Every structure is written in structure tokens, then in C-alpha cells.
């Protein structure tokens, strides 16, 4: 770290120019190559995947996505000549669009189920040649343009489905800009200097610009969903500003103590720089842990997020020390520099932020005087907000949660009103027919599904050219995201299909997009414990080696899990239970299946940031003074302000994504903001210091034989070990309440 820092200081002009060139060059190359976003969504071993494989084999021309075009007339019925002529022309145009292989019209011989009872609403199905994740994102734009050209008084036309949803896209609104502005305001308030406030944003900007460009290039190498860039921006902006803030704060503290810019930069990187390297490593480990789920959809999210985190971390470790060596003398307020010049380093160090440090020290002493009550109260708060997690229901939200005014939302509402909510999520029933009695088997399967409670209607059966597979759609009478629909899918698979299979020798499978979403939720819920275990164990081992303590990794893992559980609990209350949903402009619905996975990865990494930054400072003071209580008090006094400022910036960045129109980003941003709030306020400011005070010197216990065998990694920097161990300063003894019996 010292060699890298000194090189960056000696060649600061080259460092800055190199980052500028890399950012511009990668952006230009990515712009020229374009972005080829794709979602690799496979679920091996599930029924929905088997149905998809059967369609590719037996119905190759119709194995892609199935979307709908819904129309409703206020005047008369769909049979009126003007309406029928306009819709027939529209459907004929759509059938000629690229990637469209067939359009099933409600005016056709098999279209009876596609017309409402009052004959005022109808829908057509549009079959594409590939799944929605394998066709270009704009494949549905011709359909939208053709619909917009329809002009019949009283006729509403809208399209829905995954291809249409991709074509409409989504907007995060002014989230990134607002997050950056909020970060700038908080940094200005903290430092009182535009130069000091701008450095973290410039550093994060270099990292994010380069990271986003690399994500664009990575789309040509592997499958990365189109939502990945926005998630990466959210994560990268938060951690990038935080990392730079930690370094700038430590530099400012050093500069007020010694008055030498270069020495202050070196010492800041030797301490906070090492902590950031460790923190960035833990975030990367947590994100890459998503590969343990075995769900290909999450791989692209992990890769994009890791690129953003690594680029912002590298920028913090290189371009920031270069800028500090040039402009560092301008980030300290003039009166503080004058005070340093008049009274010397010791006085300046004592005076700098004295009010803030004394308040944080007083708070630490308050916690240390009453560790048991405050530990129990803070633990109770975390458990209370964690309890709603047990009501968590993982399911993909349907188009009823899409923003008002979009085609997908309008199509959803028209179908639900004209036919029932279940027509927005048909189930695809595929039957592998036996060699004999194929016609009777088809009739038996169709009849059994049609009379199943919860099924509103079924379509006529279609047989593959080979005659080996028959398929038809079954429309539930409940919405795709409803628990009743999940129960229906499980009932069809577990109770309805087995007797027919035993009787006829056929294989009956339930698939389609809705069933695939249910399978996705199930797969993730099964893999989630393995994923959590791998991330927790790897991160704990890293902390164990770095901090040379048995207690610290266990404490970090448990408290980070509390932060994540509490954030998920509050997310369940707001998004699933509907608390304050009307105020926040939300529709009540289930939690997206991948949100807990990605949220765990990011929150665990971010919580580890605060853990590393605080504990590294506590350990630094422990190495110097060998007094456990003083080390905790000093650690809180030195880091309390910067951790709360960093948390405030992250909360603003994450909450800004609530301003977009995409529900999943709102869930993710809200959950991360709550997690940071709980972690920084309840865990780091109350629970952690209380627990460390109760443990005392046992916090740093490690058997000698184990200590001798562990590699030595210097996280606290050379300055802490180089200083003579000082006796603890005399201070009034801390009064502790007796432990409860």
C-alpha cells in the first residue's frame, strides 16, 4: 500500500491523466460496440424448464415468448365493423413483424375463450420465435407503433407481455443525479470545503464511468440483464463516495496533526486505505457468492456489481491520493490552519472537531456505563424489525405493479376487468403423449385441468407435428402474483397430474411464465441458505486472519445478519403488507425472488465496510494503548462522525431510486437504505460498543499456537505498530451496572 501511494504521489499527473484516458477510451469503445443486454434465465430440473425444452423440440417455431394484444370498446361490441376492421388490420400487421411467428386472433375459429362474455373486450396472442430474453429489447417496438396508429373512437388497445415490457423499458428517473447532489450537500456540510466535498464525487465518478463502460463491454461476453447497470450505479455510487470519504477524513485528521500534506496522504492510505482494500474485498466476496445459487440470471447482476465496486475501489486507492497530494492543503478550513500555525500540531490535533469527537466520546462512555441495558434494548429493536421476515413471500410481481400509463399496465387492467386477473398469467400445460390412445389422453388431461377449482378457462389443445406432445393454456381465476395461483400450480402438479399419468402413461407438465416465476422463487429459497453460509464463512475467515481475533468475525457475522434481517423485515411491511404504500406510491405485492439474494450480498458487504472501518480503528488504538475500553471509546470518537455521514450519503443515494418507476429498483433501494440506517445507527453506535465493552480484552483473545500459524496482515498500518505503547490516560472509572442474574 505504501509503495503504491508514494508512486501515485510522485506521478500524480500521470495517474489523473491515465484514469481520464481509461474512462474516455472504455466509454468510447463501449458506445461503438453497443450494449447487448440479455437475460440468461434457465432453471434446470424444474417443470417450467422441461416445458420450455419440449416447446423448443416439438414446436420450434412457437417456442418463444407469448404476448397479448388486448382491446376494449366502449361503443357497441368487438364485432362492430369499424372495430373488427381496425383490429384485423392491426393483427395482420403484427403477424408480419420480425420475430413474430404467429398471431392467434379472437375472431378465429379457436378464439372463443379470447372474447369476454359481454363481447366488449378481447385479446389476441402473439407468439415470438424466441424467449423474451433472447430477442432484442426493441423487438416489441413495432407492435407498440402499430397500436398507436389505431384510431377508432371508443376503442382502447394495449399490449402486454415480456417482449412488450422490454420494449417499453423503464426509467430510474433522476435517481443518480439526485443521489449525487445529496452526497455533495452532505459532504459540504461535513467538510465546509468544496474541494474536500468534490474529491469523493470525482473519485466515484472515475470509477463509475469506467465500470459502466466495462459492463457494456461485458454484455458481449456474457449474459447481463438490462437492470444490471442501474443496480451497479446505485451500489458503486454509494461505496465509491464512502471509500473516498473515509480516506479524505483520515487525511484531514493527519494534516491537522502534522501539517505535512505528503506525510498525511501516506498515513491516511496506510490506515484507511488498507481498511478500504479489505472492505472492498468483502463486498466482492459477497457479490460473487451469488454464483453459489446456481441461478444464471444472478450471474450477470453479480458481474456488473463487482465491476462497479472494483473500479470505485481502485480509483479511491490511486486517483484520490494523487489529488490529495496536490490539493490536500485546501481541504482544511483556514481558521484550523491558522490555529495549527500558532499553536502547533498537538493543539491543532486536539482542537480539530473537538465538539464532534467529544460528543461521540461522551456517547461511547454512556454506552460503556450501561452496556447491558443498551445492548438488550438495541438487540430488541433489531429483532422486532426482523420478525416480519417470517411472513416473506417470494414471487415475481405482475404487470399490475407497472407504472400507470404503460402499455403493460393498461393491458393488465383491461384483461382483469374483462376476463379476470388470471388471464394475465396463463399456465401452459404440456403433455408427453403415450404411443397409444393419444386423443383420449389429450381429452382426459384437458378435462381434468378444466374442472380443477381455481381454473377459469382452458384453450383448445394443440398437437405438435410429431404427434408426441400436446399443449394448451389454462387461465387461473387469480392474479399471477397471488398466493392462490401458486397454490393452483402446486395442486395441478402434485394432485391433478399424477392420477392421469398413472392412468394413461402420459407425462403432464405445468409451465409458462407464471409457473416459471414460481419455480424461480422455489429454487432461490432452497439455495439461499447455502449462499448465505458461503458468504458468511468466507468473510468471517478473512476478518479472522486480518484482526487476529475469534470474537470479531463471529460478532461481525451475527450483527450483519441482524442488519440484513431487519432491512428485509421493513421491506416486507412496506412492499408486501402495504404499510404506507399509498404515501410512497406503491402497489402491495410479493417481494421479487432475487431481491433478498442481491440485498444480502450488498448489505453484507456494506455492513462489513462499517465493521472494518470501525474495528480497524479500535484495533489501532488497542495496539497503541492495550486498554480495551479506551480503544472502543477512541474508535467511536474517531469514526462515529464519518460513519454516520457515510451512512447518510448512502441512504440518500439509495432512497433516490424510489423516484424511478421500476418496482424492483424501488424495493432494492428502499431495502438498502433501511439496512444502512439500522446498521449505522442501532448496530454500530449502540449494540457493537456495548458488546465490545462487555467482552473487554476478551475481544482480542487468540490462542498463541493459532496466532503463530496465521499469516500476518497489517490492517492498522505501520504508524500504529511503530508507536510506543502508551499507558491509558487517567479518567474517571466507568460505572457498569451489574449483570442480570
XYZ file of C-alpha atoms in Angstrom:
741
model
C 0.000 0.000 0.000
C 2.826 2.425 0.914
C 4.679 1.781 -2.356
C 1.509 2.305 -4.393
C 0.665 5.509 -2.532
C 4.130 7.001 -2.912
C 4.158 6.127 -6.609
C 0.758 7.813 -7.100
C 2.016 10.915 -5.282
C 5.223 11.052 -7.326
C 3.315 10.588 -10.597
C 0.038 12.293 -9.728
C -0.304 13.928 -13.122
C 0.118 10.587 -14.887
C -2.370 8.918 -12.554
C -5.054 11.507 -13.213
C -4.466 11.512 -16.972
C -4.383 7.703 -17.042
C -7.770 7.467 -15.337
C -9.179 10.127 -17.646
C -7.907 8.278 -20.713
C -9.196 4.922 -19.461
C -12.632 6.374 -18.676
C -12.944 8.096 -22.063
C -11.494 5.189 -24.036
C -13.629 2.479 -22.432
C -16.743 4.641 -22.807
C -15.988 5.248 -26.480
C -15.332 1.571 -27.177
C -18.470 0.533 -25.296
C -20.509 3.121 -27.211
C -19.170 1.899 -30.533
C -19.770 -1.742 -29.671
C -23.237 -1.071 -28.293
C -24.825 -2.876 -25.395
C -26.157 -6.359 -25.889
C -28.152 -6.903 -22.712
C -29.631 -10.367 -22.306
C -31.121 -12.409 -19.503
C -29.906 -15.979 -19.273
C -32.835 -17.425 -17.405
C -32.636 -21.184 -17.045
C -33.854 -23.349 -14.190
C -32.531 -26.876 -14.749
C -34.571 -29.624 -13.143
C -37.811 -27.643 -12.899
C -41.067 -28.390 -14.696
C -41.157 -24.969 -16.338
C -37.711 -25.589 -17.853
C -38.800 -29.030 -19.097
C -41.836 -27.442 -20.761
C -39.609 -24.854 -22.425
C -37.267 -27.586 -23.664
C -40.227 -29.550 -25.048
C -41.502 -26.496 -26.916
C -38.088 -25.909 -28.472
C -38.014 -29.521 -29.620
C -41.618 -30.115 -30.670
C -42.843 -26.592 -31.518
C -39.618 -24.905 -32.682
C -41.478 -22.109 -34.459
C -43.593 -21.285 -31.387
C -41.164 -21.916 -28.551
C -40.642 -18.249 -27.771
C -42.437 -15.687 -25.679
C -46.206 -15.290 -25.869
C -47.523 -11.742 -25.510
C -51.030 -10.353 -25.728
C -52.803 -7.533 -27.526
C -55.914 -6.517 -25.601
C -58.671 -4.298 -26.955
C -61.848 -2.947 -25.403
C -64.583 -0.880 -26.953
C -66.870 1.495 -25.107
C -69.266 1.695 -28.046
C -71.024 -1.499 -29.028
C -69.032 -4.741 -29.236
C -65.832 -6.016 -30.799
C -67.964 -7.337 -33.686
C -68.833 -3.835 -34.903
C -67.464 -3.457 -38.465
C -65.229 -0.482 -37.650
C -63.655 -2.218 -34.641
C -63.286 -5.563 -36.398
C -61.716 -3.998 -39.490
C -59.212 -1.994 -37.442
C -58.211 -4.922 -35.256
C -57.986 -7.403 -38.125
C -55.683 -4.990 -39.955
C -53.578 -4.475 -36.818
C -53.187 -8.204 -36.152
C -52.259 -8.802 -39.776
C -49.528 -6.145 -39.483
C -48.209 -7.628 -36.250
C -48.036 -11.114 -37.798
C -45.502 -9.741 -40.311
C -43.196 -8.185 -37.683
C -39.722 -9.571 -37.178
C -39.502 -12.445 -34.653
C -43.314 -12.939 -34.740
C -44.243 -16.421 -35.934
C -47.998 -16.432 -35.368
C -50.905 -14.383 -34.080
C -53.996 -16.102 -32.690
C -56.950 -13.813 -33.279
C -60.116 -13.757 -31.153
C -62.007 -13.663 -34.437
C -60.672 -17.109 -35.411
C -62.321 -20.491 -35.043
C -60.487 -21.250 -31.773
C -60.832 -17.763 -30.343
C -63.965 -18.156 -28.247
C -62.071 -18.137 -24.952
C -60.401 -14.887 -26.012
C -63.637 -12.895 -26.045
C -65.350 -11.652 -22.894
C -68.952 -12.572 -22.124
C -70.240 -9.097 -22.977
C -68.146 -9.172 -26.188
C -66.715 -5.741 -25.438
C -63.204 -6.957 -24.583
C -60.992 -9.411 -26.448
C -57.340 -10.315 -26.757
C -55.012 -11.827 -29.324
C -51.892 -13.846 -28.516
C -48.626 -13.066 -30.283
C -46.064 -15.879 -30.464
C -42.391 -14.990 -30.909
C -39.699 -17.274 -32.275
C -37.514 -16.947 -29.156
C -37.958 -16.274 -25.454
C -38.037 -12.599 -24.472
C -34.509 -12.771 -23.068
C -33.146 -13.895 -26.451
C -34.730 -11.295 -28.738
C -33.549 -7.669 -28.935
C -35.012 -5.331 -26.330
C -36.720 -3.319 -29.078
C -38.375 -6.363 -30.686
C -41.760 -5.219 -29.376
C -41.485 -1.603 -30.558
C -43.125 -2.279 -33.953
C -46.164 -3.645 -32.113
C -46.366 -0.524 -29.954
C -46.067 1.723 -33.001
C -48.762 -0.196 -34.869
C -51.094 0.000 -31.868
C -50.543 3.752 -31.566
C -51.621 4.105 -35.212
C -55.081 2.629 -34.475
C -57.628 5.432 -34.270
C -61.178 4.270 -33.665
C -63.437 6.314 -31.336
C -64.069 4.479 -28.051
C -61.531 1.715 -28.796
C -58.714 1.069 -26.312
C -55.804 -1.103 -27.432
C -52.810 -2.136 -25.337
C -50.140 -4.823 -25.415
C -48.651 -6.835 -22.571
C -46.014 -9.483 -22.023
C -42.272 -9.715 -21.533
C -41.263 -8.620 -25.052
C -43.510 -5.568 -24.755
C -42.191 -4.817 -21.265
C -38.612 -4.900 -22.546
C -39.563 -2.623 -25.443
C -41.141 -0.049 -23.148
C -38.130 -0.200 -20.859
C -38.096 1.512 -17.526
C -36.733 4.674 -16.038
C -34.863 5.240 -12.804
C -35.804 8.895 -13.109
C -33.390 11.465 -11.724
C -32.142 8.969 -9.111
C -28.425 9.079 -9.888
C -28.347 12.875 -10.220
C -30.334 13.435 -7.032
C -28.154 10.943 -5.154
C -25.002 12.748 -6.289
C -26.412 16.164 -5.343
C -27.451 14.887 -1.917
C -23.977 13.429 -1.413
C -22.378 16.766 -2.379
C -24.560 18.702 0.070
C -23.744 16.341 2.935
C -20.038 16.426 2.106
C -20.095 20.225 2.016
C -21.816 20.272 5.384
C -19.249 17.867 6.798
C -16.057 19.442 5.424
C -17.097 23.032 4.771
C -14.929 22.946 1.649
C -15.980 22.473 -1.968
C -12.613 20.907 -2.771
C -12.951 18.355 0.019
C -16.572 17.635 -0.917
C -15.735 17.265 -4.594
C -12.895 14.784 -4.220
C -15.079 11.792 -3.200
C -17.515 12.545 -6.039
C -14.729 12.902 -8.628
C -13.177 9.651 -7.448
C -16.511 7.812 -7.534
C -17.206 9.355 -10.944
C -13.990 7.970 -12.463
C -14.772 4.539 -11.067
C -18.416 4.530 -12.154
C -17.811 5.833 -15.678
C -15.195 3.158 -16.234
C -17.289 0.499 -14.521
C -20.411 1.227 -16.592
C -18.345 1.106 -19.792
C -16.868 -2.255 -18.771
C -20.364 -3.552 -18.023
C -21.405 -2.554 -21.534
C -18.438 -4.446 -22.985
C -19.175 -7.419 -20.741
C -22.630 -7.754 -22.319
C -20.862 -9.062 -25.438
C -19.086 -11.736 -23.422
C -21.765 -12.993 -21.049
C -25.465 -12.541 -20.350
C -26.128 -9.407 -18.297
C -29.713 -8.194 -17.626
C -30.596 -4.621 -18.587
C -31.341 -3.763 -14.954
C -27.722 -4.520 -14.007
C -26.316 -1.112 -14.926
C -28.753 0.758 -12.707
C -28.089 -1.586 -9.802
C -24.354 -1.210 -10.328
C -24.678 2.592 -10.378
C -26.600 2.510 -7.121
C -24.054 0.280 -5.394
C -20.981 1.876 -6.950
C -22.010 5.447 -6.132
C -22.665 4.513 -2.515
C -19.451 2.599 -1.850
C -17.335 4.914 -4.005
C -18.296 8.018 -2.049
C -17.925 6.112 1.226
C -14.429 4.832 0.441
C -13.207 8.258 -0.622
C -14.875 9.872 2.397
C -13.030 7.568 4.794
C -9.654 8.420 3.218
C -10.279 12.174 2.998
C -11.400 12.264 6.635
C -8.280 10.427 7.790
C -6.080 12.708 5.675
C -7.700 15.791 7.170
C -7.122 14.464 10.668
C -3.462 13.715 9.917
C -2.881 17.056 8.212
C -4.172 18.980 11.200
C -1.839 16.949 13.390
C 1.395 17.261 11.400
C 0.905 19.997 8.785
C 2.639 17.941 6.052
C 0.483 17.082 3.031
C 2.520 14.191 1.648
C 3.029 12.564 5.037
C -0.676 12.936 5.778
C -1.613 11.255 2.493
C 0.763 8.364 3.135
C -0.530 7.831 6.675
C -4.160 8.042 5.530
C -3.610 5.418 2.841
C -1.557 3.284 5.241
C -4.543 3.108 7.600
C -7.865 3.917 5.929
C -6.548 2.711 2.566
C -5.853 -0.725 3.996
C -9.309 -0.804 5.608
C -10.921 0.100 2.277
C -8.999 -2.634 0.472
C -10.349 -5.129 2.988
C -13.868 -3.687 2.823
C -13.906 -3.808 -0.981
C -12.700 -7.403 -0.876
C -15.541 -8.418 1.423
C -18.108 -6.694 -0.821
C -16.675 -8.541 -3.818
C -16.780 -11.867 -1.984
C -20.405 -11.265 -1.020
C -21.407 -10.374 -4.590
C -19.550 -13.285 -6.177
C -21.260 -15.548 -3.653
C -24.353 -15.266 -5.858
C -22.723 -17.783 -8.192
C -23.368 -20.357 -5.452
C -27.115 -20.116 -6.116
C -26.709 -21.848 -9.463
C -29.242 -19.415 -10.986
C -27.793 -17.996 -14.196
C -29.939 -14.855 -14.015
C -27.967 -13.677 -10.965
C -24.565 -14.166 -12.568
C -24.874 -11.038 -14.702
C -26.059 -8.970 -11.736
C -23.046 -10.140 -9.727
C -20.551 -9.402 -12.512
C -21.911 -5.896 -13.120
C -21.960 -5.012 -9.419
C -18.441 -6.348 -8.863
C -17.104 -4.281 -11.775
C -18.618 -1.118 -10.279
C -17.255 -1.850 -6.795
C -13.753 -2.755 -8.003
C -13.425 0.304 -10.241
C -14.522 2.697 -7.488
C -12.189 0.984 -5.015
C -9.215 1.189 -7.417
C -9.991 4.863 -8.045
C -10.053 5.521 -4.295
C -6.659 3.840 -3.864
C -4.950 5.612 -6.782
C -6.538 8.812 -8.057
C -7.571 10.034 -4.605
C -4.061 10.078 -3.071
C -2.844 11.796 -6.233
C -5.458 14.552 -5.854
C -4.865 14.872 -2.117
C -1.140 15.383 -2.636
C -1.933 18.281 -4.977
C -4.943 19.919 -3.346
C -4.916 18.479 0.152
C -3.842 21.746 1.757
C -7.085 23.342 0.542
C -9.493 20.982 2.271
C -8.858 22.236 5.799
C -10.668 25.373 6.890
C -8.432 28.460 7.086
C -9.047 29.060 10.798
C -7.931 25.491 11.535
C -4.713 26.027 9.541
C -4.075 29.323 11.354
C -4.636 27.599 14.667
C -2.142 24.951 13.655
C 0.404 27.598 12.731
C 0.018 29.474 16.003
C -0.238 26.638 18.477
C 1.436 23.667 16.862
C 0.379 20.191 15.816
C -0.656 18.917 19.210
C -3.048 21.783 19.815
C -4.488 21.525 16.334
C -4.998 17.802 16.665
C -6.711 18.317 19.985
C -8.930 21.103 18.678
C -9.942 19.666 15.327
C -13.546 18.632 15.504
C -13.309 18.670 19.283
C -17.015 19.190 19.740
C -17.820 16.300 17.428
C -15.256 13.963 18.909
C -16.200 14.856 22.463
C -19.870 14.222 21.729
C -19.079 10.845 20.216
C -16.747 10.050 23.088
C -19.473 11.048 25.547
C -21.889 8.790 23.730
C -19.414 5.922 23.831
C -18.948 6.480 27.562
C -22.722 6.484 28.026
C -22.946 3.108 26.320
C -19.983 1.805 28.314
C -21.581 2.836 31.607
C -24.753 0.883 30.818
C -23.702 -1.876 28.409
C -26.255 -4.486 29.443
C -29.458 -2.379 29.176
C -28.418 -0.708 25.924
C -27.261 -3.988 24.396
C -30.597 -5.607 25.229
C -32.645 -2.631 24.018
C -30.801 -2.372 20.705
C -30.997 -6.131 20.221
C -34.735 -5.975 20.931
C -35.201 -3.272 18.303
C -33.358 -5.326 15.692
C -35.347 -8.457 16.492
C -38.627 -6.509 16.327
C -37.955 -5.231 12.802
C -36.626 -8.664 11.792
C -39.764 -10.629 12.736
C -41.799 -9.723 9.577
C -39.213 -11.706 7.568
C -41.037 -14.869 8.619
C -44.012 -13.662 6.536
C -41.806 -13.073 3.478
C -43.362 -14.338 0.245
C -41.031 -14.536 -2.719
C -42.816 -14.154 -6.047
C -42.443 -12.132 -9.217
C -44.778 -9.152 -9.170
C -47.158 -8.934 -12.131
C -47.865 -6.083 -14.519
C -50.466 -4.735 -12.109
C -47.496 -3.084 -10.372
C -46.232 -1.379 -13.530
C -46.458 2.417 -13.732
C -49.785 3.874 -14.821
C -49.821 4.860 -18.474
C -47.648 1.994 -19.710
C -48.986 -0.498 -22.241
C -48.314 -3.437 -19.937
C -50.283 -1.882 -17.076
C -53.176 -0.890 -19.339
C -53.285 -4.360 -20.899
C -53.251 -5.940 -17.435
C -56.153 -3.782 -16.261
C -58.212 -4.385 -19.411
C -57.765 -8.168 -19.168
C -58.526 -8.231 -15.462
C -61.677 -6.179 -15.957
C -62.923 -8.084 -18.990
C -61.951 -11.657 -18.088
C -60.495 -11.811 -14.594
C -56.989 -11.253 -13.222
C -55.831 -14.791 -14.034
C -55.923 -14.143 -17.769
C -52.768 -12.079 -17.263
C -50.829 -15.195 -16.281
C -51.861 -18.299 -18.248
C -50.362 -21.659 -17.345
C -49.002 -23.764 -20.183
C -49.939 -27.415 -19.799
C -47.686 -29.722 -21.839
C -48.396 -33.443 -22.149
C -45.933 -36.006 -23.456
C -48.363 -38.436 -25.058
C -48.093 -42.216 -24.908
C -47.814 -44.208 -28.104
C -51.453 -45.331 -27.884
C -54.776 -43.623 -27.117
C -53.326 -40.202 -27.737
C -56.645 -38.495 -28.499
C -58.330 -39.819 -25.364
C -55.284 -38.841 -23.289
C -55.483 -35.291 -24.576
C -59.170 -35.093 -23.712
C -58.600 -36.555 -20.246
C -55.836 -34.075 -19.396
C -57.791 -31.093 -20.713
C -60.968 -32.134 -18.880
C -59.139 -32.735 -15.592
C -57.453 -29.342 -15.704
C -60.639 -27.534 -16.762
C -62.645 -28.847 -13.792
C -59.888 -28.093 -11.272
C -61.009 -25.433 -8.767
C -59.183 -22.204 -9.491
C -59.069 -22.698 -13.287
C -61.274 -20.179 -15.103
C -60.893 -21.465 -18.675
C -58.730 -23.592 -20.959
C -57.878 -23.201 -24.639
C -58.224 -25.890 -27.313
C -55.431 -28.460 -27.379
C -52.663 -28.133 -29.988
C -50.597 -31.150 -31.025
C -47.005 -30.989 -32.202
C -46.133 -32.020 -35.775
C -44.614 -35.242 -34.460
C -47.799 -36.076 -32.572
C -45.844 -36.745 -29.387
C -46.691 -33.602 -27.397
C -49.936 -31.731 -26.779
C -50.163 -28.265 -25.226
C -52.907 -25.914 -24.124
C -53.275 -22.881 -21.844
C -55.128 -22.866 -18.546
C -56.220 -19.497 -17.165
C -56.383 -19.214 -13.361
C -59.072 -17.130 -11.728
C -56.478 -15.344 -9.571
C -53.735 -12.857 -10.460
C -50.255 -14.149 -11.388
C -48.704 -12.829 -8.161
C -51.495 -14.114 -5.910
C -50.854 -16.908 -3.427
C -53.882 -18.709 -4.872
C -52.094 -19.020 -8.226
C -49.036 -20.555 -6.566
C -51.332 -22.980 -4.749
C -53.053 -23.847 -8.031
C -49.756 -24.640 -9.776
C -48.700 -26.876 -6.900
C -52.118 -28.557 -6.844
C -52.020 -29.279 -10.591
C -48.517 -30.729 -10.315
C -48.933 -32.709 -7.114
C -52.591 -33.761 -7.102
C -54.170 -33.465 -10.568
C -51.367 -34.700 -12.841
C -50.224 -37.892 -11.019
C -53.557 -39.811 -11.327
C -53.786 -39.004 -15.043
C -50.177 -40.016 -15.601
C -50.768 -43.291 -13.797
C -53.941 -43.971 -15.774
C -52.701 -43.052 -19.262
C -48.903 -43.386 -19.120
C -48.521 -39.755 -20.197
C -46.304 -37.108 -18.580
C -48.143 -33.919 -17.650
C -46.095 -30.768 -17.011
C -47.137 -27.275 -15.894
C -45.036 -24.452 -17.314
C -45.243 -20.981 -18.786
C -44.001 -17.654 -17.471
C -46.132 -17.662 -14.315
C -45.142 -21.216 -13.376
C -41.530 -20.359 -14.213
C -41.646 -17.464 -11.756
C -42.939 -19.815 -9.080
C -40.128 -22.273 -9.833
C -37.622 -19.420 -9.724
C -38.822 -18.449 -6.246
C -38.599 -22.037 -5.055
C -35.086 -22.564 -6.424
C -33.794 -19.379 -4.812
C -35.407 -20.143 -1.455
C -33.703 -23.568 -1.461
C -30.298 -22.165 -2.467
C -30.440 -19.114 -0.176
C -29.083 -20.887 2.968
C -26.090 -22.231 1.028
C -25.377 -18.806 -0.425
C -25.603 -17.109 2.977
C -23.399 -19.751 4.554
C -20.654 -19.413 1.947
C -20.557 -15.607 2.140
C -20.619 -15.530 5.944
C -17.910 -18.176 6.329
C -15.539 -16.638 3.758
C -15.967 -13.143 5.174
C -15.544 -14.403 8.740
C -12.334 -16.216 7.802
C -10.991 -13.048 6.194
C -11.763 -10.995 9.310
C -10.297 -13.736 11.487
C -6.976 -13.557 9.673
C -6.931 -9.759 9.452
C -7.942 -8.876 13.012
C -6.456 -11.966 14.708
C -9.467 -12.441 16.938
C -12.008 -15.206 17.409
C -14.670 -12.813 18.667
C -14.605 -10.188 15.892
C -15.617 -12.439 12.945
C -18.430 -14.039 14.962
C -19.669 -10.652 16.154
C -19.470 -9.215 12.627
C -21.381 -12.101 11.073
C -24.187 -12.032 13.656
C -24.617 -8.264 13.614
C -24.521 -8.087 9.824
C -27.206 -10.764 9.669
C -29.282 -8.687 12.085
C -28.954 -5.639 9.814
C -29.964 -7.637 6.749
C -32.868 -9.338 8.507
C -34.151 -6.021 9.842
C -33.981 -4.420 6.399
C -35.870 -7.331 4.826
C -38.439 -7.165 7.618
C -39.186 -3.489 6.989
C -39.274 -4.154 3.226
C -41.895 -6.857 3.807
C -44.014 -4.457 5.869
C -43.943 -1.735 3.196
C -43.973 -3.613 -0.117
C -45.736 -6.862 0.790
C -48.036 -5.818 3.630
C -48.670 -2.379 2.162
C -47.697 -0.180 5.118
C -47.506 3.428 3.865
C -47.865 2.077 0.311
C -50.282 4.834 -0.745
C -47.937 7.516 0.599
C -44.987 6.039 -1.290
C -46.976 5.411 -4.471
C -46.664 1.626 -4.294
C -48.899 -1.325 -5.063
C -48.986 -4.101 -2.481
C -47.414 -7.308 -3.742
C -44.854 -10.033 -3.079
C -41.105 -9.483 -2.893
C -39.158 -10.221 -6.070
C -37.344 -13.567 -5.612
C -33.863 -12.239 -6.358
C -34.153 -9.153 -4.133
C -33.190 -10.949 -0.860
C -30.208 -12.596 -2.572
C -28.774 -9.414 -4.057
C -29.749 -7.416 -0.991
C -27.918 -9.860 1.262
C -24.807 -9.695 -0.898
C -24.728 -5.893 -0.995
C -25.839 -5.231 2.593
C -23.423 -7.799 3.986
C -20.629 -6.108 2.080
C -21.678 -2.602 3.120
C -22.112 -3.632 6.751
C -18.647 -5.093 6.589
C -17.403 -1.689 5.353
C -18.537 -0.039 8.569
C -17.334 -3.003 10.602
C -13.867 -2.860 9.080
C -13.562 0.898 9.335
C -14.654 0.982 12.990
C -12.898 -2.169 14.199
C -9.670 -1.324 12.385
C -9.605 1.969 14.268
C -10.423 0.217 17.546
C -7.644 -2.296 16.912
C -5.262 0.513 16.014
C -5.935 2.096 19.423
C -5.691 -1.319 21.109
C -2.254 -1.875 19.555
C -1.156 1.540 20.808
C -2.640 1.552 24.309
C -3.578 -2.024 25.262
C -6.709 -0.786 27.007
C -9.909 -2.368 25.669
C -12.335 0.280 26.994
C -10.154 3.160 25.800
C -9.766 1.510 22.412
C -13.544 1.293 21.965
C -14.043 4.879 23.147
C -11.340 6.145 20.805
C -12.646 4.083 17.920
C -16.172 5.511 18.303
C -14.829 9.040 18.862
C -12.678 8.964 15.713
C -15.117 7.149 13.394
C -18.609 7.958 14.694
C -18.952 11.149 12.725
C -17.598 9.826 9.444
C -19.605 6.583 9.662
C -22.873 8.452 10.244
C -22.010 10.886 7.431
C -21.211 7.997 5.093
C -24.439 6.288 6.107
C -26.437 9.465 5.471
C -24.928 9.743 1.992
C -25.710 6.098 1.220
C -29.273 6.460 2.483
C -29.826 9.469 0.205
C -28.336 7.623 -2.774
C -30.426 4.512 -2.206
C -33.675 6.333 -1.426
C -33.305 8.372 -4.614
C -34.137 5.194 -6.554
C -37.612 5.350 -5.048
C -38.209 8.178 -7.544
C -37.996 5.808 -10.526
C -40.888 3.834 -11.971
C -39.465 0.299 -11.622
C -40.809 -1.613 -8.640
C -37.780 -3.890 -8.259
C -35.411 -0.918 -8.055
C -37.686 0.704 -5.503
C -37.611 -2.470 -3.404
C -33.861 -2.737 -3.692
C -33.140 0.936 -2.967
C -35.558 1.058 -0.042
C -34.183 -2.137 1.481
C -30.588 -0.939 1.215
C -31.446 2.441 2.743
C -33.156 0.785 5.723
C -30.244 -1.633 6.130
C -27.687 1.179 6.219
C -29.808 3.161 8.687
C -30.184 0.224 11.066
C -26.560 -0.807 10.736
C -25.054 2.639 11.240
C -27.388 3.865 13.997
C -28.527 0.845 16.003
C -25.738 -1.669 15.427
C -22.552 0.421 15.130
C -23.497 3.177 17.574
C -25.197 1.115 20.308
C -25.053 -2.659 20.024
C -21.433 -3.027 18.908
C -19.797 -0.740 21.515
C -21.962 -2.266 24.241
C -20.931 -5.799 23.295
C -17.253 -4.862 22.992
C -17.374 -3.203 26.409
C -18.895 -6.331 27.934
C -16.232 -8.500 26.321
C -13.332 -6.226 27.242
C -9.905 -7.703 26.497
C -11.529 -10.997 25.512
C -12.376 -9.280 22.204
C -8.764 -9.722 21.099
C -8.131 -13.180 22.526
C -6.448 -15.690 20.251
C -4.599 -18.855 21.302
C -0.853 -18.468 20.984
C -0.460 -21.620 18.898
C -3.033 -20.340 16.423
C -1.557 -16.839 16.371
C 1.829 -18.274 15.418
C 0.352 -20.144 12.443
C -1.737 -17.328 10.951
C -0.271 -15.073 8.250
C 0.383 -11.537 9.453
C -1.597 -8.915 7.528
C -1.095 -5.376 8.777
C -4.545 -3.749 8.636
C -3.878 -0.971 11.158
C -0.882 0.417 9.282
C 2.755 0.920 10.157
C 2.238 4.006 12.315
C 0.218 2.196 14.979
C 2.777 -0.554 15.411
C 5.662 1.865 15.239
C 4.469 3.961 18.159
C 5.398 3.154 21.700
C 2.610 1.587 23.703
C 1.187 4.267 25.936
C -0.427 3.784 29.304
C -4.103 4.627 29.375
C -4.954 8.205 30.184
C -6.371 8.660 33.677
C -10.081 9.003 33.571
C -12.970 8.532 35.875
C -13.794 4.862 36.182
C -16.676 3.649 34.082
C -19.619 2.613 36.168
C -21.131 -0.612 34.988
C -24.428 -1.934 36.013
C -24.295 -5.427 37.433
C -25.101 -8.201 35.024
C -28.640 -9.507 35.359
C -28.897 -12.717 37.286
